[in-house]
Coordinates of N, CA and C in Angstrom, one line a residue:
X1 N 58.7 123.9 106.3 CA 58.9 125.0 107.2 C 57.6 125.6 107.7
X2 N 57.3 125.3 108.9 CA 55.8 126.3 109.4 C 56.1 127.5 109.1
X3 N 54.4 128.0 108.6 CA 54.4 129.2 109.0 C 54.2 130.2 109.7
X4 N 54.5 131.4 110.0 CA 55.0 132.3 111.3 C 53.2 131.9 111.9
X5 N 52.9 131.7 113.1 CA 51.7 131.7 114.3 C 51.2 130.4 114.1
X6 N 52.0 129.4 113.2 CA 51.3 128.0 113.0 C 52.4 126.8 114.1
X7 N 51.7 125.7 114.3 CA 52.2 125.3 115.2 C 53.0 123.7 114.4
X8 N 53.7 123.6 114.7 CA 54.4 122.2 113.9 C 54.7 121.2 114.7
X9 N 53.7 119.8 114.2 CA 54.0 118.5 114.9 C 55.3 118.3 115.1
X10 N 55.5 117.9 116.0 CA 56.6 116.8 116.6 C 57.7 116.3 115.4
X11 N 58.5 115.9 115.2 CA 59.0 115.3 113.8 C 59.8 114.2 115.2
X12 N 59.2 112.7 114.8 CA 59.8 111.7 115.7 C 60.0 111.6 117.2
X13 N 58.4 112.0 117.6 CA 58.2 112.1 118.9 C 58.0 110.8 119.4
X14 N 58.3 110.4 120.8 CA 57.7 109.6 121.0 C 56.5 109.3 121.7
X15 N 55.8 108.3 121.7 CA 54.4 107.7 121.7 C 54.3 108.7 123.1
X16 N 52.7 109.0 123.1 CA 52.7 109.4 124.5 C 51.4 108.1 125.4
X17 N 52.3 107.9 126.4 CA 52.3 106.4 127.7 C 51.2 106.8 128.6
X18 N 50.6 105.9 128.9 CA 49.8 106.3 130.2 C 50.2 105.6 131.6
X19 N 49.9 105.8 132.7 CA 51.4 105.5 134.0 C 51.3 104.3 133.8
X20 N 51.0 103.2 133.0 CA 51.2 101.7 133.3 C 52.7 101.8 131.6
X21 N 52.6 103.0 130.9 CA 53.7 103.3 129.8 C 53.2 102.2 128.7
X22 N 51.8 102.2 128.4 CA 51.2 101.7 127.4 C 50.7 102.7 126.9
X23 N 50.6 102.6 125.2 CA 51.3 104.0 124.4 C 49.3 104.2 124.4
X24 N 48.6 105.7 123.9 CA 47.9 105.9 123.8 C 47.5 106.3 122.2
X25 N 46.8 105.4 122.0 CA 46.1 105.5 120.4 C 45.2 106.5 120.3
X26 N 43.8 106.4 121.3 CA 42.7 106.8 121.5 C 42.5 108.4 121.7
X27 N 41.6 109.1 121.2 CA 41.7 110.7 121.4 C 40.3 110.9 121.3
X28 N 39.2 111.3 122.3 CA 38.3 111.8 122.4 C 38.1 112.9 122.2
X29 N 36.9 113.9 120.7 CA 37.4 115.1 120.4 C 35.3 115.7 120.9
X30 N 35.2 116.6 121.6 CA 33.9 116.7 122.0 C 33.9 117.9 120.9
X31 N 32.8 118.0 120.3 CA 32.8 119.1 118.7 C 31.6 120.0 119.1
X32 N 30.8 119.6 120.4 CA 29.8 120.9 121.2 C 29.6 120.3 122.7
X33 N 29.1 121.3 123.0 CA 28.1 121.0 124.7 C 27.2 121.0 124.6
X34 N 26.3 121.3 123.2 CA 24.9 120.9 123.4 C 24.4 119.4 123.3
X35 N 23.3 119.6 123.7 CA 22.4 118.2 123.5 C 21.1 118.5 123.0
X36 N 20.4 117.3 121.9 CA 19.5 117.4 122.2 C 18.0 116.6 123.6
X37 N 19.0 115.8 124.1 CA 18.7 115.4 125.2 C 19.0 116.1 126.8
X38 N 17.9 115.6 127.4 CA 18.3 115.9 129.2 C 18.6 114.7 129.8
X39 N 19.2 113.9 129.5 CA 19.2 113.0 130.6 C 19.6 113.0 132.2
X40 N 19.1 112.3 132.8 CA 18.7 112.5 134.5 C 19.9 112.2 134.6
X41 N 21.2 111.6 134.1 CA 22.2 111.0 134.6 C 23.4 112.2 133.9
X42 N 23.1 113.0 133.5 CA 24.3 113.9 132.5 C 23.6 115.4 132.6
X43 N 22.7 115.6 131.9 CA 22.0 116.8 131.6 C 20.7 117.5 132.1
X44 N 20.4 117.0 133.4 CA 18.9 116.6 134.1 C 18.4 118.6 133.5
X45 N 17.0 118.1 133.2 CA 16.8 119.6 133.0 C 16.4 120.9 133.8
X46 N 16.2 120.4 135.3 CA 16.4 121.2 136.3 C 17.5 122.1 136.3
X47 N 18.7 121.1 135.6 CA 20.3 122.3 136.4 C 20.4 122.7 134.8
X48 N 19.6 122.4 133.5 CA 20.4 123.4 132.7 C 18.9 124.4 131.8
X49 N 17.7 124.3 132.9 CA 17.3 125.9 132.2 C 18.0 126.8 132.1
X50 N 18.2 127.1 130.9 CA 18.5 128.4 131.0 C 20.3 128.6 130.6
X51 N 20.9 127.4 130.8 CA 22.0 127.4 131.3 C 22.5 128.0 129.7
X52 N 23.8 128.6 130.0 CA 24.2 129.2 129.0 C 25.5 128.0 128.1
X53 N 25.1 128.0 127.1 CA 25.8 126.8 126.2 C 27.3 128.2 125.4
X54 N 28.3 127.3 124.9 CA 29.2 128.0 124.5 C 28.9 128.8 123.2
X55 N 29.4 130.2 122.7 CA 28.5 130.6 121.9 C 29.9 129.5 120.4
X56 N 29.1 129.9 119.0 CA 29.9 129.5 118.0 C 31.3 129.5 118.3
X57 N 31.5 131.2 118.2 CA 32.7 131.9 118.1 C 34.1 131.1 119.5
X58 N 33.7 130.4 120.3 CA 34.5 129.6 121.8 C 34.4 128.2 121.2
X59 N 33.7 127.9 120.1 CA 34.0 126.3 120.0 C 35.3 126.5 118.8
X60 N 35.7 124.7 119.2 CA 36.9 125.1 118.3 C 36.5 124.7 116.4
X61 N 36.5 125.8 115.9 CA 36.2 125.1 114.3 C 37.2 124.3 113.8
X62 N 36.3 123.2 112.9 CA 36.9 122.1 112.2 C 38.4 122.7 112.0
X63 N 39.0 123.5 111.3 CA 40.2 123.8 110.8 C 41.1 123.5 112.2
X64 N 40.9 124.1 113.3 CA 41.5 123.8 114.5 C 41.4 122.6 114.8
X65 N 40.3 121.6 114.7 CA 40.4 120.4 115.5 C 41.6 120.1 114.7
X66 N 41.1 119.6 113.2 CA 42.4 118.9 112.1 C 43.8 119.3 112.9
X67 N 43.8 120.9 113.1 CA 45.0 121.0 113.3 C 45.6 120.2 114.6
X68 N 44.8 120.2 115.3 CA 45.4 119.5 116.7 C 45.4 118.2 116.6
X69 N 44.6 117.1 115.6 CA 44.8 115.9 115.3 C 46.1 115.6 114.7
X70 N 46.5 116.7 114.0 CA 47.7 116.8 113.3 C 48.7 116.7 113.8
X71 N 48.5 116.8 115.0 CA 49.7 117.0 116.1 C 49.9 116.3 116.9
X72 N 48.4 115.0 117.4 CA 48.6 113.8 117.9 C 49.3 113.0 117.3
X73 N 49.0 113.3 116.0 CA 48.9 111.9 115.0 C 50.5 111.2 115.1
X74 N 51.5 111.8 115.0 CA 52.9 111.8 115.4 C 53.2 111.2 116.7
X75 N 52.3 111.5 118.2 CA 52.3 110.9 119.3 C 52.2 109.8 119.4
X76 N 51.1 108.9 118.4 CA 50.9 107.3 118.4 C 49.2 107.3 118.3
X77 N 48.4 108.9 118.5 CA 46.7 108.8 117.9 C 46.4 108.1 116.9
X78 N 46.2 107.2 117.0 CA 45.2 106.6 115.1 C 43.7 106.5 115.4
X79 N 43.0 106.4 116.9 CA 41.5 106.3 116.5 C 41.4 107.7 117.2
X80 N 40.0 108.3 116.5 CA 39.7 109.1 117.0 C 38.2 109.1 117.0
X81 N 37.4 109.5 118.0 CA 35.8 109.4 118.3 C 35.6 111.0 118.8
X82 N 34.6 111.3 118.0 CA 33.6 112.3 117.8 C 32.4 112.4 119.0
X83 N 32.3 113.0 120.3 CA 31.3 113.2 121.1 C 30.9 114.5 121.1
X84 N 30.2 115.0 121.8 CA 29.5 116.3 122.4 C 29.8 116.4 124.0
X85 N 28.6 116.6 124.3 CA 26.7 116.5 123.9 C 26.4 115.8 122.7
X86 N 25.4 116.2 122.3 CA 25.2 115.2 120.9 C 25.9 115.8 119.8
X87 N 26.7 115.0 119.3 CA 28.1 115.6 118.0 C 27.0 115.8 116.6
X88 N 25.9 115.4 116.5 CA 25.1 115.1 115.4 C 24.4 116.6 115.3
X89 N 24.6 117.7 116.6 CA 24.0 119.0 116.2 C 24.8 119.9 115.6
X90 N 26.2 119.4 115.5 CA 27.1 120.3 115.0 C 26.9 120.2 113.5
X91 N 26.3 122.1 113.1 CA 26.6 121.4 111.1 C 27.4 121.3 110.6
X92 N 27.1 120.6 109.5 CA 28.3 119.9 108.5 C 29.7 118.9 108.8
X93 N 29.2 118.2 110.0 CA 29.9 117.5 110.8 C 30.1 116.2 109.7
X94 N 29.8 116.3 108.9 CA 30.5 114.9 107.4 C 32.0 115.9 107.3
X95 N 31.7 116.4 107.3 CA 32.9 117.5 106.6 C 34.5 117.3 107.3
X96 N 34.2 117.6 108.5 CA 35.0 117.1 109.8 C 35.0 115.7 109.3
X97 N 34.9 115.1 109.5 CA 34.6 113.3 109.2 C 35.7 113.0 108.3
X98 N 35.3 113.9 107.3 CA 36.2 113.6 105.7 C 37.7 114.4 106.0
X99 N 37.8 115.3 106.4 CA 38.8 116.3 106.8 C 40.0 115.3 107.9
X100 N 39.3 114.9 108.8 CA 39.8 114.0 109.8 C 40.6 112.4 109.4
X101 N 39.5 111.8 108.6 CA 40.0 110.3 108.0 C 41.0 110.5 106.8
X102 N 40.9 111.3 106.1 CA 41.9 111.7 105.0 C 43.5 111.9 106.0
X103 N 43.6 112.3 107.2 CA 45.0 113.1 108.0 C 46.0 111.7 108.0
X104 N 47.1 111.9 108.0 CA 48.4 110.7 108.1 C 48.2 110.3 109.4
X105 N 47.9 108.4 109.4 CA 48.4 108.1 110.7 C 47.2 107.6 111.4
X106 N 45.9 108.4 110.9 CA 44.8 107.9 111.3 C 44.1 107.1 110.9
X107 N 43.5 106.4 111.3 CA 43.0 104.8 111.0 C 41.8 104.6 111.2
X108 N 41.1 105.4 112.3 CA 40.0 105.0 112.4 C 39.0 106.5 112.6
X109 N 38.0 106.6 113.0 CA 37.1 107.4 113.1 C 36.0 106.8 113.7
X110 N 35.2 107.2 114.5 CA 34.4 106.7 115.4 C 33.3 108.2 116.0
X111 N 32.0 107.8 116.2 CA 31.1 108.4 116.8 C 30.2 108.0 117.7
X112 N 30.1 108.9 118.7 CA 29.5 108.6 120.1 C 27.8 109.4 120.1
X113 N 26.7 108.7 119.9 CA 25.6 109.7 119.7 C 24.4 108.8 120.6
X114 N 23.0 109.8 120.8 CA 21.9 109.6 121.5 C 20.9 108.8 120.3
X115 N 21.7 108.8 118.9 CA 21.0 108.2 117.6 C 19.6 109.2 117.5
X116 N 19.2 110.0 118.0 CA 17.5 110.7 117.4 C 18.1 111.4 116.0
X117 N 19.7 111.6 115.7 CA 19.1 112.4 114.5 C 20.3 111.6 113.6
X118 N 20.8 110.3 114.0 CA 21.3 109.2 113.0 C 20.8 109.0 111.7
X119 N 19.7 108.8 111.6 CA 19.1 108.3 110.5 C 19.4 109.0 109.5
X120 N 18.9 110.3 109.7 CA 19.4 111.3 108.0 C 20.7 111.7 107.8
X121 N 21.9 111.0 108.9 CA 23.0 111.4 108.6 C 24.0 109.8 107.8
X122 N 23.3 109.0 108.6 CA 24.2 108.0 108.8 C 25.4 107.8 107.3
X123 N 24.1 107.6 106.1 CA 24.7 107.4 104.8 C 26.2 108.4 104.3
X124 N 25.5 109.5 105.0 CA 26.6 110.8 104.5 C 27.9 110.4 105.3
X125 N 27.6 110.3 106.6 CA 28.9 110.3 107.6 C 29.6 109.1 107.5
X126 N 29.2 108.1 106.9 CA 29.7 106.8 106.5 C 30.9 106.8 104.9
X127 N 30.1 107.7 104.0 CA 30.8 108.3 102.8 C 31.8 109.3 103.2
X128 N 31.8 109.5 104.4 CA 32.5 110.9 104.3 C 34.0 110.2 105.0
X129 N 33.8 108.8 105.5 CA 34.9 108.3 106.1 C 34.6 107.5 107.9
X130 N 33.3 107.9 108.2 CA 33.3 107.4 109.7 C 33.7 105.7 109.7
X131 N 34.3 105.4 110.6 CA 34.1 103.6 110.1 C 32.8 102.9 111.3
X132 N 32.7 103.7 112.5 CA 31.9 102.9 113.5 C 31.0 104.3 114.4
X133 N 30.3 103.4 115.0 CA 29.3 104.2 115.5 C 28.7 103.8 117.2
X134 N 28.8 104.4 118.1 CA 28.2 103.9 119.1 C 27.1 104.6 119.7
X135 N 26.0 103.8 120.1 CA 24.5 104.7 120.6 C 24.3 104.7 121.6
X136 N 23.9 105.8 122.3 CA 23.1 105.5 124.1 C 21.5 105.1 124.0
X137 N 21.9 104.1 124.7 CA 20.2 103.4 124.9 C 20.0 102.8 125.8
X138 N 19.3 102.9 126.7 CA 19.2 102.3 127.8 C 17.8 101.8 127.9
X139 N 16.9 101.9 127.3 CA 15.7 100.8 127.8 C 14.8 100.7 126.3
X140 N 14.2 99.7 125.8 CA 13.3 99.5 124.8 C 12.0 99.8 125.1
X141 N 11.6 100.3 126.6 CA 10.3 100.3 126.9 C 10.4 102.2 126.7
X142 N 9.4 102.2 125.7 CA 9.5 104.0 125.3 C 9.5 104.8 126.4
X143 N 8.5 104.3 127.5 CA 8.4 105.5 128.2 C 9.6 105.6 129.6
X144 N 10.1 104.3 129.6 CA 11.2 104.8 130.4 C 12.5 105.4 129.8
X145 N 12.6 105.1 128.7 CA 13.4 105.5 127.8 C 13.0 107.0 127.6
X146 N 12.1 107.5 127.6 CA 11.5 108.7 127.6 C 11.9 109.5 129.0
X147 N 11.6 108.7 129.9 CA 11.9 109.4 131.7 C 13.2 109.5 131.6
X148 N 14.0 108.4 131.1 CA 15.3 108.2 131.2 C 15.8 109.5 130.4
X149 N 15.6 110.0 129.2 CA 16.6 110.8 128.2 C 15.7 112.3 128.4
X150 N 14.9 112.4 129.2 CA 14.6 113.7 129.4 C 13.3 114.2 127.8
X151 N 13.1 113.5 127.4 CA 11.8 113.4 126.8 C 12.1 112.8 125.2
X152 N 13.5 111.9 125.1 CA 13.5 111.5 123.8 C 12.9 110.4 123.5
X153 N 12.5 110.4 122.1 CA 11.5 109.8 121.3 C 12.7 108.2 121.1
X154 N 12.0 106.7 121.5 CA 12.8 105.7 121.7 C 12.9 105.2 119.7
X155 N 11.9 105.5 118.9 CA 11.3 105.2 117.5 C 12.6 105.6 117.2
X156 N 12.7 107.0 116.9 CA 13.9 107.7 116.5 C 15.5 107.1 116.5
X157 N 15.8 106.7 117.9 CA 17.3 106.5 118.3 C 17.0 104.7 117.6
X158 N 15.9 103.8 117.3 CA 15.9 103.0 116.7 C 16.1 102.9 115.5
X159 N 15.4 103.9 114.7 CA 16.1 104.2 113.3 C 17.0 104.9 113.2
X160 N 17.5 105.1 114.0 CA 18.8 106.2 113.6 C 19.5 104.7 113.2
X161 N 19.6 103.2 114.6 CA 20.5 102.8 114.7 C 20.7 101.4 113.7
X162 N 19.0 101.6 112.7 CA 18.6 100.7 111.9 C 19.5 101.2 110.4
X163 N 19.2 102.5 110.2 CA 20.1 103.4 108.9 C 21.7 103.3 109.7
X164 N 22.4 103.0 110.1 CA 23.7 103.0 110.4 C 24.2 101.8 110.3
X165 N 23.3 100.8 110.3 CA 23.8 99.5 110.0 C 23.6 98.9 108.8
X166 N 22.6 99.5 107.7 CA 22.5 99.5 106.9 C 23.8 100.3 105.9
X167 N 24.3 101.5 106.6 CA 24.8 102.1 105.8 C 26.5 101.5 105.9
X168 N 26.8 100.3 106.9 CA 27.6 99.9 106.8 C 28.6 100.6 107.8
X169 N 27.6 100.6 108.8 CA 29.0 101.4 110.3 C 28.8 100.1 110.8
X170 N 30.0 99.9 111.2 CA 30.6 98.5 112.3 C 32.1 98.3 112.4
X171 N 31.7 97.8 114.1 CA 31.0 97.1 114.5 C 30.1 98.1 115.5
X172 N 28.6 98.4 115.3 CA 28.1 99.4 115.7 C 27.2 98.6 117.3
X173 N 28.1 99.7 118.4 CA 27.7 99.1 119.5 C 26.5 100.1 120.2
X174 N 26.1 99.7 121.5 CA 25.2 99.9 122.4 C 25.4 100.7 123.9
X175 N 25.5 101.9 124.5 CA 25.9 101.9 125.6 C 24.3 102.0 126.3
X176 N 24.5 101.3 127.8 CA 23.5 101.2 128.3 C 23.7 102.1 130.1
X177 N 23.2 102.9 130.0 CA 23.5 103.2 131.6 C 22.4 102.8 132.2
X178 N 22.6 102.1 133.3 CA 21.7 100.8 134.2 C 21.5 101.6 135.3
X179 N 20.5 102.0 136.1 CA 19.7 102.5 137.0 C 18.9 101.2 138.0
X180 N 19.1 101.2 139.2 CA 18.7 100.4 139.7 C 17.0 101.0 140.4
X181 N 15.5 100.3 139.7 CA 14.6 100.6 139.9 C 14.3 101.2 139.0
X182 N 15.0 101.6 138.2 CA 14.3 102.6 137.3 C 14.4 101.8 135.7
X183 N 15.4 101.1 135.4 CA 15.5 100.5 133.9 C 16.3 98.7 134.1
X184 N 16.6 98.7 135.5 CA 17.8 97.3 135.8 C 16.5 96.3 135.2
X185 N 15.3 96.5 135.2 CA 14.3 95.1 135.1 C 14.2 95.1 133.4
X186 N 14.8 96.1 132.5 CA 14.7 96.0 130.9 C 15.9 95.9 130.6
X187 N 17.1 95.6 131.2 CA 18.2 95.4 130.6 C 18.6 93.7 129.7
X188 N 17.6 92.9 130.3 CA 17.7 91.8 129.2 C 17.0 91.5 128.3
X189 N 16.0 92.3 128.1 CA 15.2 92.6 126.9 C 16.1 93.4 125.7
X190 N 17.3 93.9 126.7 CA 17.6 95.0 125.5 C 19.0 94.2 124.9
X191 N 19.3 93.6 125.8 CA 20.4 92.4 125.3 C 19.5 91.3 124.2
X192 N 18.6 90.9 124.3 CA 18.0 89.8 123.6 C 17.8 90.5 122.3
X193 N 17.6 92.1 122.5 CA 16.5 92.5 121.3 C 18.2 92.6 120.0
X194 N 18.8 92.4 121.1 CA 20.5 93.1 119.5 C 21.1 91.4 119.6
X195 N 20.7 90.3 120.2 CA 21.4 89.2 120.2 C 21.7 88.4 118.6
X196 N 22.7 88.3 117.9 CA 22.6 87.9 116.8 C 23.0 89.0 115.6
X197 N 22.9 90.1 116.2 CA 22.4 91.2 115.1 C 23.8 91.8 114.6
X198 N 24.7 91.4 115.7 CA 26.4 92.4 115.2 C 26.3 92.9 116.2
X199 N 25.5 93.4 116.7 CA 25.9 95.0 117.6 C 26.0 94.7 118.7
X200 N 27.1 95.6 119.1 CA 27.3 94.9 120.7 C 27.1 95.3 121.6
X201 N 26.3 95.1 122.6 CA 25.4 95.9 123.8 C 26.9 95.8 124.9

């Protein structure tokens, strides 16, 4: 029996369809709007000096996400991915992780990150339940990778993505956003550099 201001899943709902009435597994949960990146293509830093980010108290805390996973989960959700801005600034984001993979119904866990602060998490977020991990990366050559991400360090999102495969995330893939003139001439360097390796660009 809920109780009184709590909200109660579905009991034998059905799947919810998207207009072709193919059921929807997938549930993208964004856990902030910050970043530590500017990218020219998302976050350029011209339009967000200054800009005002949501305070603590307007994001939804862990206890609320669970609850609302709680409520998919009965719809037909089993994967769920973790984004932002970068989800790796939210603290204690294992926590969530463990809270989340433990719920009935769900199967998977997944995270979407810029990898600069992968590395010191990876091991934790892996124990805590994550199964996979996906990174933005768009060029091996630092300094365009640098122009590209609004001044991020390319060393960093490399070890993030070296400690994650180590710690046993997979199949840990690659997103690449392709710029014509600005990175299209390093996109097969960055294909060659993961060829062999698991990870899928």
């Amino acid at each position: 029996m809920p109780q009184p201001g709590s909200i109660a899943a579905p009991s034998g709902a059905d799947p919810v369809r998207d207009p072709r009435l193919r059921p929807l597994h997938d549930l993208r949960i964004s856990v902030t709007d910050r970043c530590n990146f500017r990218c020219r293509y998302c976050m350029p830093r011209e339009q967000f000096e200054g800009h005002r980010f949501l305070p603590a108290t307007e994001q939804l805390d862990f206890e609320e996400i669970v609850r609302l996973v709680r409520l998919f989960a009965p719809l037909g959700v089993r994967k769920l991915r973790l984004t932002g801005g970068e989800p790796l600034l939210r603290p204690h984001l294992a926590d969530l992780v463990r809270a989340l993979a433990a719920l009935a119904g769900v199967e998977d866990v997944a995270l979407t990150t810029n990898g600069a602060l992968l590395a010191r998490h990876a091991a934790e977020l892996r124990a805590a339940g994550l199964r996979r991990v996906t990174v933005s990366l768009n060029s091996l050559d630092p300094e365009i990778f640098a122009r590209m991400s609004g001044g991020g360090r390319l060393g960093e999102t490399l070890e993030g993505i070296a400690e994650a495969r180590r710690a046993g995330l997979a199949p840990l893939k690659i997103n690449a956003v392709v710029e014509r003139g600005v990175n299209d001439q390093t996109v097969v360097e960055l294909v060659e550099h993961f060829r062999g390796s698991g990870t899928v660009v």
